[in-house]
Coordinates of C-alpha atoms (C1' of nucleotides) in Angstrom, one line a residue:
Chain E
X1 CA 1.3 -27.6 -2.5
X2 CA 3.6 -29.0 -5.2
X3 CA 7.2 -28.5 -4.6
X4 CA 9.8 -28.6 -7.3
X5 CA 9.4 -29.3 -11.0
X6 CA 6.9 -32.1 -11.3
X7 CA 7.0 -32.4 -15.0
X8 CA 10.6 -32.1 -16.2
X9 CA 9.4 -32.5 -19.8
X10 CA 7.7 -29.2 -19.6
X11 CA 10.7 -27.2 -18.3
X12 CA 10.9 -23.9 -20.2
X13 CA 14.4 -23.0 -21.3
X14 CA 15.1 -19.3 -21.1
X15 CA 15.9 -19.0 -24.8
X16 CA 12.3 -20.0 -25.5
X17 CA 10.8 -18.0 -22.7
X18 CA 7.3 -17.0 -23.8
X19 CA 7.6 -13.7 -21.9
X20 CA 10.4 -12.7 -24.2
X21 CA 8.0 -12.4 -27.1
X22 CA 5.9 -9.8 -25.4
X23 CA 6.3 -6.3 -26.9
X24 CA 6.4 -4.4 -23.7
X25 CA 9.4 -6.2 -22.2
X26 CA 13.0 -5.1 -22.6
X27 CA 15.4 -7.4 -24.4
X28 CA 18.3 -9.3 -22.8
X29 CA 21.8 -9.1 -24.3
X30 CA 23.2 -12.5 -25.1
X31 CA 25.4 -12.3 -22.0
X32 CA 22.5 -11.5 -19.8
X33 CA 20.5 -14.3 -21.3
X34 CA 23.3 -16.8 -20.7
X35 CA 23.6 -15.7 -17.1
X36 CA 19.8 -15.8 -16.4
X37 CA 19.7 -19.2 -17.9
X38 CA 22.0 -20.6 -15.3
X39 CA 20.5 -18.3 -12.6
X40 CA 17.2 -20.1 -13.0
X41 CA 17.6 -23.2 -10.9
X42 CA 14.2 -24.8 -11.3
X43 CA 10.6 -24.4 -12.3
X44 CA 7.9 -24.5 -9.7
X45 CA 4.3 -25.5 -10.2
X46 CA 1.8 -24.4 -7.6
X47 CA -1.8 -25.4 -7.5
X48 CA -4.4 -22.7 -7.1
X49 CA -5.2 -21.8 -3.6
X50 CA -1.8 -22.7 -2.3
X51 CA 0.4 -20.2 -0.5
X52 CA 4.0 -20.7 -1.5
X53 CA 5.4 -17.8 0.4
X54 CA 4.4 -17.1 3.9
X55 CA 4.7 -14.1 6.2
X56 CA 7.1 -14.7 9.0
X57 CA 9.3 -17.1 7.1
X58 CA 12.4 -16.3 5.1
X59 CA 12.5 -17.4 1.6
X60 CA 15.6 -19.0 0.0
X61 CA 14.3 -18.2 -3.4
X62 CA 13.2 -15.5 -5.7
X63 CA 10.5 -16.1 -8.2
X64 CA 9.2 -14.8 -11.5
X65 CA 5.7 -15.7 -12.6
X66 CA 5.9 -17.5 -15.9
X67 CA 2.1 -18.1 -16.2
X68 CA -0.9 -17.7 -14.0
X69 CA -2.2 -15.3 -11.4
X70 CA -1.2 -14.9 -7.8
X71 CA -1.8 -12.3 -5.1
X72 CA 0.2 -10.9 -2.2
X73 CA -1.6 -10.5 1.1
X74 CA -1.3 -10.0 4.8
X75 CA -3.4 -11.5 7.5
X76 CA -4.2 -10.1 10.9
X77 CA -4.4 -12.4 13.9
X78 CA -8.2 -12.5 13.9
X79 CA -8.5 -13.5 10.3
X80 CA -8.9 -10.2 8.6
X81 CA -7.1 -10.2 5.3
X82 CA -5.8 -7.4 3.1
X83 CA -4.8 -8.2 -0.5
X84 CA -1.9 -5.9 -1.3
X85 CA -1.5 -6.6 -5.0
X86 CA -1.9 -9.2 -7.7
X87 CA 0.9 -10.8 -9.6
X88 CA 0.8 -11.6 -13.3
X89 CA 3.3 -13.2 -15.7
X90 CA 6.7 -11.4 -15.7
X91 CA 6.2 -10.1 -12.2
X92 CA 8.8 -10.9 -9.6
X93 CA 7.9 -12.3 -6.2
X94 CA 9.8 -13.0 -2.9
X95 CA 12.4 -10.2 -3.2
X96 CA 11.6 -9.0 0.3
X97 CA 12.2 -12.5 1.7
X98 CA 15.6 -12.8 0.1
X99 CA 16.8 -9.3 1.1
X100 CA 15.3 -9.1 4.6
X101 CA 15.3 -11.4 7.5
X102 CA 11.8 -12.5 6.7
X103 CA 8.8 -12.0 4.5
X104 CA 6.2 -9.7 5.9
X105 CA 3.5 -10.9 3.5
X106 CA 2.3 -14.1 2.0
X107 CA 1.6 -15.0 -1.6
X108 CA -1.1 -17.4 -2.8
X109 CA -1.8 -18.8 -6.3
X110 CA -5.1 -17.8 -7.8
X111 CA -4.8 -20.2 -10.7
X112 CA -2.4 -23.0 -11.4
X113 CA 0.9 -21.2 -11.4
X114 CA 4.3 -21.7 -13.0
X115 CA 7.2 -20.0 -11.5
X116 CA 10.9 -19.6 -12.4
X117 CA 13.0 -20.2 -9.3
X118 CA 16.2 -18.3 -8.6
X119 CA 18.4 -19.0 -5.7
X120 CA 19.2 -16.3 -3.2
X121 CA 22.8 -17.5 -3.1
X122 CA 23.4 -16.4 -6.6
X123 CA 21.8 -13.0 -6.2
X124 CA 25.1 -11.5 -5.1
X125 CA 26.7 -13.0 -8.2
X126 CA 24.1 -11.2 -10.3
X127 CA 24.7 -7.9 -8.6
X128 CA 28.5 -8.2 -9.1
X129 CA 28.6 -9.4 -12.7
X130 CA 25.5 -7.9 -14.2
X131 CA 24.7 -4.4 -13.0
X132 CA 22.2 -4.1 -15.7
X133 CA 20.2 -6.9 -14.2
X134 CA 20.7 -5.5 -10.7
X135 CA 19.2 -2.3 -12.1
X136 CA 16.3 -4.2 -13.4
X137 CA 15.6 -5.8 -10.1
X138 CA 15.6 -2.4 -8.4
X139 CA 13.3 -1.2 -11.2
X140 CA 10.9 -4.0 -10.5
X141 CA 10.9 -3.2 -6.8
X142 CA 10.3 0.5 -7.5
X143 CA 7.4 -0.4 -9.8
X144 CA 5.8 -2.7 -7.3
X145 CA 5.9 0.2 -4.8
X146 CA 4.3 2.5 -7.4
X147 CA 1.4 0.1 -7.8
X148 CA 0.9 -0.3 -4.1
X149 CA 1.1 3.5 -3.6
X150 CA -1.7 3.9 -6.1
X151 CA -3.8 1.2 -4.4
X152 CA -3.2 3.0 -1.1
X153 CA -4.8 6.1 -2.5
X154 CA -7.8 4.0 -3.4
X155 CA -8.1 2.6 0.1
X156 CA -7.6 5.9 1.9
X157 CA -9.3 8.4 -0.3
X158 CA -11.5 6.9 -3.0
X159 CA -15.2 6.1 -2.6
X160 CA -16.3 2.5 -2.8
X161 CA -17.5 3.0 -6.4
X162 CA -14.3 4.8 -7.5
X163 CA -12.0 2.3 -6.0
X164 CA -13.9 -0.7 -7.4
X165 CA -13.8 0.9 -10.9
X166 CA -10.2 1.7 -10.5
X167 CA -9.1 -1.7 -9.4
X168 CA -11.0 -3.4 -12.2
X169 CA -9.6 -1.1 -14.8
X170 CA -6.1 -1.5 -13.3
X171 CA -6.3 -5.3 -13.4
X172 CA -7.7 -5.3 -16.9
X173 CA -4.9 -3.0 -18.2
X174 CA -2.3 -5.2 -16.6
X175 CA -3.8 -8.3 -18.0
X176 CA -4.0 -6.7 -21.4
X177 CA -0.3 -5.9 -21.2
X178 CA 0.3 -9.5 -20.4
X179 CA -1.6 -10.5 -23.5
X180 CA -4.4 -12.2 -21.6
X181 CA -7.3 -10.3 -23.0
X182 CA -9.4 -11.1 -26.1
X183 CA -11.8 -8.5 -27.6
X184 CA -12.1 -6.4 -24.5
X185 CA -12.7 -9.5 -22.5
X186 CA -10.7 -11.5 -19.8
X187 CA -11.2 -14.4 -17.6
X188 CA -10.7 -13.1 -14.1
X189 CA -9.8 -15.9 -11.7
X190 CA -10.9 -14.3 -8.4
X191 CA -14.1 -14.2 -6.4
X192 CA -15.9 -11.3 -5.0
X193 CA -14.3 -12.1 -1.7
X194 CA -10.9 -11.6 -3.2
X195 CA -12.0 -8.3 -4.6
X196 CA -13.5 -7.3 -1.2
X197 CA -10.2 -8.1 0.5
X198 CA -8.3 -6.1 -2.0
X199 CA -10.7 -3.1 -1.8
X200 CA -10.7 -3.1 2.0
X201 CA -14.5 -3.5 2.0
X202 CA -16.9 -6.1 3.2
X203 CA -18.2 -8.8 0.9
X204 CA -21.7 -7.6 1.0
X205 CA -20.8 -4.0 0.2
X206 CA -18.5 -5.1 -2.6
X207 CA -21.3 -7.0 -4.1
X208 CA -23.7 -4.1 -4.0
X209 CA -21.0 -1.7 -5.3
X210 CA -20.3 -4.1 -8.2
X211 CA -24.0 -4.1 -9.1
X212 CA -24.0 -0.4 -9.0
X213 CA -21.0 -0.3 -11.3
X214 CA -22.5 -2.8 -13.7
X215 CA -25.7 -0.7 -13.8
X216 CA -23.6 2.0 -15.6
X217 CA -22.9 -0.4 -18.4
X218 CA -19.2 0.4 -18.3
X219 CA -18.3 -3.2 -17.5
X220 CA -19.8 -6.6 -17.3
X221 CA -18.7 -9.4 -15.0
X222 CA -20.5 -12.7 -15.0
X223 CA -19.3 -16.3 -14.5
X224 CA -15.7 -15.1 -14.0
X225 CA -15.7 -13.4 -17.4
X226 CA -15.0 -9.7 -17.3
X227 CA -15.8 -7.4 -20.2
X228 CA -14.6 -3.8 -20.4
X229 CA -17.5 -2.3 -22.3
X230 CA -16.6 1.3 -22.1
X231 CA -13.1 2.2 -21.0
X232 CA -13.5 5.9 -20.9
X233 CA -16.7 5.6 -18.9
X234 CA -15.0 3.3 -16.4
X235 CA -12.0 5.7 -16.2
X236 CA -14.5 8.5 -15.6
X237 CA -16.1 6.7 -12.7
X238 CA -12.7 5.7 -11.3
X239 CA -11.7 9.4 -11.5
X240 CA -8.4 8.5 -13.3
X241 CA -7.2 6.4 -16.1
X242 CA -4.6 3.7 -15.7
X243 CA -1.2 4.0 -17.4
X244 CA 1.6 1.5 -17.0
X245 CA 5.3 2.0 -17.4
X246 CA 6.5 1.0 -20.8
X247 CA 9.6 -0.9 -21.7
X248 CA 9.6 -2.7 -18.4
X249 CA 12.2 -5.3 -17.6
X250 CA 11.8 -8.8 -16.2
X251 CA 14.2 -11.6 -15.2
Chain Q
X1 CA 11.5 26.5 -2.0
X2 CA 15.2 26.9 -1.5
X3 CA 17.3 25.3 -4.3
X4 CA 20.9 24.3 -3.9
X5 CA 23.2 24.7 -1.0
X6 CA 22.5 28.0 0.6
X7 CA 25.0 27.8 3.3
X8 CA 28.2 26.3 1.9
X9 CA 29.8 26.7 5.3
X10 CA 27.5 24.0 6.6
X11 CA 28.1 21.4 4.0
X12 CA 28.5 18.0 5.7
X13 CA 31.3 15.9 4.4
X14 CA 30.5 12.2 4.2
X15 CA 33.3 11.2 6.5
X16 CA 31.6 13.3 9.2
X17 CA 28.1 12.2 8.3
X18 CA 26.1 12.2 11.6
X19 CA 24.1 9.3 10.4
X20 CA 27.2 7.2 10.4
X21 CA 27.2 7.3 14.2
X22 CA 23.9 5.7 14.6
X23 CA 24.0 2.1 15.9
X24 CA 21.4 0.6 13.6
X25 CA 23.1 1.5 10.3
X26 CA 25.5 -0.6 8.4
X27 CA 29.1 0.6 8.0
X28 CA 30.7 1.6 4.7
X29 CA 34.0 0.1 3.6
X30 CA 36.7 2.8 2.9
X31 CA 36.1 2.3 -0.9
X32 CA 32.4 2.7 -0.6
X33 CA 32.8 5.8 1.5
X34 CA 35.2 7.3 -1.0
X35 CA 32.7 6.7 -3.8
X36 CA 29.7 8.0 -1.9
X37 CA 31.7 11.1 -1.1
X38 CA 32.0 12.0 -4.8
X39 CA 28.5 10.6 -5.6
X40 CA 27.1 13.3 -3.3
X41 CA 26.9 16.3 -5.5
X42 CA 25.3 18.8 -3.3
X43 CA 23.3 19.5 -0.1
X44 CA 19.8 20.8 -0.4
X45 CA 17.9 22.7 2.2
X46 CA 14.1 22.8 1.9
X47 CA 11.9 25.0 4.1
X48 CA 9.0 23.3 5.8
X49 CA 5.9 23.1 3.7
X50 CA 7.7 23.1 0.4
X51 CA 7.3 20.2 -2.0
X52 CA 10.6 19.4 -3.6
X53 CA 9.5 16.4 -5.6
X54 CA 6.3 16.5 -7.6
X55 CA 4.1 13.9 -9.1
X56 CA 4.1 14.1 -12.9
X57 CA 7.7 15.4 -13.1
X58 CA 10.9 13.4 -13.5
X59 CA 13.6 14.0 -11.1
X60 CA 17.3 14.4 -12.0
X61 CA 18.3 13.6 -8.5
X62 CA 18.2 11.1 -5.8
X63 CA 18.0 12.2 -2.2
X64 CA 18.9 11.0 1.3
X65 CA 17.4 12.8 4.3
X66 CA 20.2 14.1 6.5
X67 CA 17.9 15.8 9.0
X68 CA 14.3 16.7 9.4
X69 CA 10.9 15.1 8.5
X70 CA 9.2 14.8 5.1
X71 CA 6.2 12.9 3.8
X72 CA 5.4 11.3 0.5
X73 CA 1.8 11.9 -0.8
X74 CA -0.5 11.7 -3.8
X75 CA -3.2 14.2 -4.6
X76 CA -6.4 13.5 -6.5
X77 CA -7.7 16.1 -8.9
X78 CA -10.3 17.4 -6.5
X79 CA -7.9 18.0 -3.7
X80 CA -8.2 14.8 -1.8
X81 CA -4.8 13.9 -0.4
X82 CA -3.3 10.6 0.7
X83 CA -0.1 10.6 2.7
X84 CA 1.8 7.4 1.7
X85 CA 4.6 7.4 4.2
X86 CA 6.8 9.7 6.2
X87 CA 10.6 10.0 5.7
X88 CA 13.1 10.4 8.4
X89 CA 16.9 10.8 8.5
X90 CA 18.7 8.1 6.5
X91 CA 15.7 7.5 4.3
X92 CA 16.1 7.7 0.5
X93 CA 13.7 9.7 -1.6
X94 CA 13.2 10.1 -5.4
X95 CA 14.3 6.7 -6.5
X96 CA 11.1 6.2 -8.5
X97 CA 11.7 9.5 -10.3
X98 CA 15.2 8.5 -11.4
X99 CA 14.3 5.0 -12.5
X100 CA 11.0 5.6 -14.1
X101 CA 9.8 8.2 -16.6
X102 CA 8.2 10.3 -13.9
X103 CA 7.4 10.5 -10.3
X104 CA 3.9 9.3 -9.3
X105 CA 3.9 11.0 -5.9
X106 CA 5.1 14.2 -4.4
X107 CA 7.3 14.8 -1.4
X108 CA 6.9 17.7 1.0
X109 CA 9.1 18.9 3.9
X110 CA 7.4 18.8 7.3
X111 CA 10.2 20.6 9.0
X112 CA 13.2 22.4 7.6
X113 CA 14.9 19.6 5.8
X114 CA 18.5 18.9 4.8
X115 CA 19.1 16.5 2.0
X116 CA 22.1 14.9 0.3
X117 CA 21.7 15.2 -3.4
X118 CA 22.9 12.5 -5.8
X119 CA 22.8 12.8 -9.6
X120 CA 20.9 10.3 -11.6
X121 CA 23.8 10.3 -14.1
X122 CA 26.1 8.6 -11.7
X123 CA 23.7 5.9 -10.6
X124 CA 24.8 3.7 -13.4
X125 CA 28.4 4.1 -12.3
X126 CA 27.4 3.1 -8.8
X127 CA 25.7 -0.1 -10.1
X128 CA 28.7 -0.9 -12.2
X129 CA 31.4 -0.4 -9.6
X130 CA 29.8 -0.9 -6.3
X131 CA 27.4 -3.9 -6.3
X132 CA 27.2 -3.7 -2.6
X133 CA 25.7 -0.2 -2.8
X134 CA 23.4 -1.3 -5.6
X135 CA 22.3 -4.0 -3.2
X136 CA 21.7 -1.4 -0.5
X137 CA 19.5 0.7 -2.8
X138 CA 17.4 -2.3 -3.7
X139 CA 17.2 -3.1 0.0
X140 CA 15.9 0.4 0.7
X141 CA 13.3 0.1 -2.0
X142 CA 12.1 -3.2 -0.6
X143 CA 11.9 -1.8 2.9
X144 CA 9.9 1.2 1.7
X145 CA 7.5 -1.2 0.2
X146 CA 7.3 -3.2 3.4
X147 CA 6.3 -0.1 5.2
X148 CA 3.6 0.8 2.7
X149 CA 2.3 -2.7 2.7
X150 CA 1.8 -2.5 6.5
X151 CA 0.2 0.9 6.2
X152 CA -2.1 -0.6 3.5
X153 CA -3.4 -3.2 6.0
X154 CA -4.2 -0.3 8.3
X155 CA -6.2 1.5 5.7
X156 CA -8.0 -1.5 4.4
X157 CA -8.6 -3.7 7.4
X158 CA -7.9 -1.9 10.7
X159 CA -10.6 0.1 12.6
X160 CA -10.1 3.8 13.1
X161 CA -8.7 3.3 16.7
X162 CA -6.4 0.5 15.7
X163 CA -5.0 2.3 12.7
X164 CA -4.4 5.5 14.7
X165 CA -2.7 3.6 17.4
X166 CA -0.6 1.7 14.9
X167 CA 0.5 4.7 13.0
X168 CA 1.5 6.6 16.1
X169 CA 3.5 3.6 17.4
X170 CA 5.1 3.1 14.0
X171 CA 6.2 6.8 13.9
X172 CA 7.4 6.7 17.4
X173 CA 9.5 3.6 16.8
X174 CA 11.1 5.0 13.6
X175 CA 11.8 8.3 15.3
X176 CA 13.4 6.3 18.2
X177 CA 15.6 4.4 15.8
X178 CA 16.7 7.8 14.4
X179 CA 17.6 9.0 17.8
X180 CA 15.0 11.6 17.9
X181 CA 13.2 10.6 21.1
X182 CA 13.9 11.6 24.7
X183 CA 12.4 9.8 27.7
X184 CA 9.6 8.3 25.8
X185 CA 8.9 11.7 24.3
X186 CA 9.2 13.2 20.8
X187 CA 8.3 16.4 19.0
X188 CA 6.0 15.4 16.2
X189 CA 6.0 18.0 13.5
X190 CA 2.6 17.2 11.9
X191 CA -0.9 18.4 12.5
X192 CA -4.1 16.4 12.9
X193 CA -4.8 17.1 9.2
X194 CA -1.6 15.3 8.3
X195 CA -2.5 12.4 10.4
X196 CA -6.0 12.3 8.9
X197 CA -4.5 12.3 5.4
X198 CA -2.2 9.5 6.4
X199 CA -5.0 7.5 8.1
X200 CA -7.5 7.9 5.2
X201 CA -10.0 9.5 7.6
X202 CA -11.6 12.9 7.9
X203 CA -10.1 15.5 10.2
X204 CA -13.0 15.5 12.5
X205 CA -13.1 11.8 12.9
X206 CA -9.3 11.7 13.4
X207 CA -9.7 14.2 16.2
X208 CA -12.4 12.2 17.9
X209 CA -10.4 9.0 17.5
X210 CA -7.3 10.7 19.0
X211 CA -9.4 11.8 22.0
X212 CA -10.6 8.2 22.4
X213 CA -7.0 6.9 22.2
X214 CA -5.7 9.4 24.7
X215 CA -8.5 8.5 27.1
X216 CA -6.9 5.1 27.4
X217 CA -3.8 6.8 28.8
X218 CA -1.5 4.8 26.5
X219 CA -0.3 8.0 24.8
X220 CA -0.3 11.8 25.3
X221 CA -0.1 14.3 22.5
X222 CA -0.4 18.0 23.2
X223 CA 1.3 21.0 21.6
X224 CA 3.1 18.8 19.1
X225 CA 4.7 16.8 21.8
X226 CA 4.0 13.1 21.8
X227 CA 4.6 10.9 24.8
X228 CA 4.4 7.1 24.6
X229 CA 3.1 6.4 28.1
X230 CA 2.5 2.7 27.8
X231 CA 3.9 1.0 24.8
X232 CA 2.4 -2.4 25.4
X233 CA -1.0 -0.9 25.9
X234 CA -0.7 1.0 22.7
X235 CA 0.5 -2.2 20.9
X236 CA -2.5 -4.0 22.4
X237 CA -4.9 -1.4 21.0
X238 CA -3.1 -1.4 17.6
X239 CA -3.4 -5.2 17.5
X240 CA 0.3 -5.5 16.7
X241 CA 3.6 -4.3 17.9
X242 CA 6.0 -2.6 15.5
X243 CA 9.4 -4.0 14.7
X244 CA 11.9 -2.6 12.3
X245 CA 14.6 -4.3 10.2
X246 CA 17.9 -4.1 12.0
X247 CA 21.3 -3.4 10.4
X248 CA 19.7 -1.3 7.7
X249 CA 21.9 0.4 5.1
X250 CA 21.8 4.0 3.9
X251 CA 23.6 6.0 1.3
Chain G
dC1 C1' -4.6 43.6 18.6
dG2 C1' -6.5 41.4 14.5
dG3 C1' -6.3 37.4 11.3
dG4 C1' -5.1 32.9 10.4
dT5 C1' -4.4 28.2 11.6
dT6 C1' -5.3 24.3 14.5
dC7 C1' -8.1 22.0 17.6
dT8 C1' -12.5 20.8 19.6
dT9 C1' -17.4 19.6 19.9
dG10 C1' -22.3 18.6 18.8
dA11 C1' -25.9 17.5 15.4
dC12 C1' -27.1 15.5 11.4
dT13 C1' -26.4 12.7 7.2
dA14 C1' -24.3 9.3 4.4
dG15 C1' -21.7 5.3 3.9
dT16 C1' -20.5 0.7 5.5
dT17 C1' -20.8 -3.4 8.2
dT18 C1' -23.2 -7.1 10.2
dC19 C1' -26.8 -10.3 10.4
dA20 C1' -29.7 -13.3 8.2
dA21 C1' -31.6 -15.8 4.6
dG22 C1' -32.2 -17.7 0.0
dC23 C1' -30.6 -19.3 -4.4
dA24 C1' -27.8 -21.4 -8.1
dA25 C1' -24.0 -24.0 -9.6
dA26 C1' -20.4 -27.2 -8.8
dG27 C1' -18.4 -30.9 -6.3
dT28 C1' -18.8 -35.4 -3.4
dG29 C1' -19.9 -39.8 -2.1
dG30 C1' -22.9 -43.7 -1.5
Chain K
dC1 C1' -27.0 -41.0 -10.7
dC2 C1' -29.1 -38.6 -7.2
dA3 C1' -29.1 -36.7 -2.4
dC4 C1' -26.1 -33.8 0.1
dT5 C1' -22.7 -30.4 1.0
dT6 C1' -20.0 -26.6 -0.2
dT7 C1' -19.0 -22.4 -2.4
dG8 C1' -20.2 -18.1 -4.4
dC9 C1' -23.6 -14.7 -5.3
dT10 C1' -27.5 -11.8 -4.0
dT11 C1' -30.8 -9.1 -1.2
dG12 C1' -33.1 -6.6 2.7
dA13 C1' -33.1 -4.7 7.3
dA14 C1' -30.9 -3.1 11.4
dA15 C1' -26.9 -1.3 13.7
dC16 C1' -22.9 1.1 13.6
dT17 C1' -19.1 3.9 11.7
dA18 C1' -17.5 7.8 9.5
dG19 C1' -18.2 12.1 7.0
dT20 C1' -20.1 16.8 6.6
dC21 C1' -21.6 21.1 8.4
dA22 C1' -21.2 24.5 11.7
dA23 C1' -19.4 27.1 15.2
dG24 C1' -16.6 28.3 19.0
dA25 C1' -12.1 28.2 21.6
dA26 C1' -7.1 28.3 21.8
dC27 C1' -3.0 29.6 20.0
dC28 C1' 0.5 31.8 17.1
dC29 C1' 2.3 35.4 14.2
dG30 C1' 3.1 39.9 12.5

DNA sequence: CGGGTTCTTGACTAGTTTCAAGCAAAGTGG
DNA sequence: CCACTTTGCTTGAAACTAGTCAAGAACCCG
């Protein structure tokens, strides 16, 4: 695990934040931008496969994903793992660890990850001086819950095929919003084991379900490249289409 | 469904809020109390079985449970239901509906329910003038997510017996914190169908799993009365004990 | 005293996991 | 540069878990 900013030359100033250019994100006022600029204390690069937040520890920092993929997960004592959600650029991580006594989940990088680091100590300052930003943080927390609620329906009540279709569609749509797709195609960085741990199924059954799904021609997924061939067919199989909140904030 | 305060004589002024007496809850400052008092616009009584928040609608209000049980749930088109979480006194409901365009889940009363009603329109006021309360709302959102994360592990990775044991223990502990238990005993207001929908299992299988669990003598549950006979045995079966955050806020 | 809801049980079926083995691609080290 | 190992994907068979169907018992309410 790499701690701290290893390449100071590549530090991204908030004025030039690449996330700012994305259409779906709400604008900062000049005041907010000025505050966020000094709220950001560092940039952290994490190599893929490293867990930079761990269940049972308290985190001094709050993070926003600048680039790359991560996932939140929980482990049981005997090694069973449940992936709770994936994190993409503009998503916030570690809020629980700064508000609560300790984190109850871990976060691992799926790809090389660049994170903006915010100190817990200035969070109070943010809440006092920028209620609009405080609002945004609450919004992000509520959205994260909305995503996990939806995933919970999959785990509890959708069939293996439905839930696999739904998760792939969900991830595709989020990646699309993050501008990571090209011609209905995206490089998914996870393995079938990750998918299995997210879907609450065994690896073998996930593999067979994936085959079954690909037999419908709605999607293709080979060599880590995923192609959404027929969205409405996939949504049909999933039993529901995926819509994301528009005009979302980030910090 | 009963709308508005039907019995004005029973309106609970915030100074005399019964939740305030509970040990685990954080205190308000006099200023905060004064604000909350005028933030509370009404008291709502809902009869059991009524859904007072519905997925697909936007809610003008935010609620805090004063007394009674409720549950958050989502329905699929064909009638499958997933219960996401239960709500007890001091829990906040409807935050998603006030922050987002619309609710993505519904909430139904399990018992006659009394709710404090807060208008969305004054939420901005709260964030501007009382950062401490804004912090509390974020805290409550983060906690709700923590609870659903844990439940998600159950649905995805715990066996039927483990997840049943865990949910019962979880509900008992929360009810205990809310002062609703007596001598290791509590009146649970839900049916096996509710439990099944929370556990992501069929009614029949839930019933059989419950029998199996009761055969261990760790718990008893008859005629809606639940008795935690041996907590450590139950925690052992669940694979994990339940601990709640201490010093929680409420509004 | 019905009629409805909830709980219970057994038998059967469908879905899922586990076990085991093989293959391909990528990475490692002499 | 070529064995060798590791990782990820794939497949079939057997064992187990959970769902569906069906029916009866217990209880509550009006």
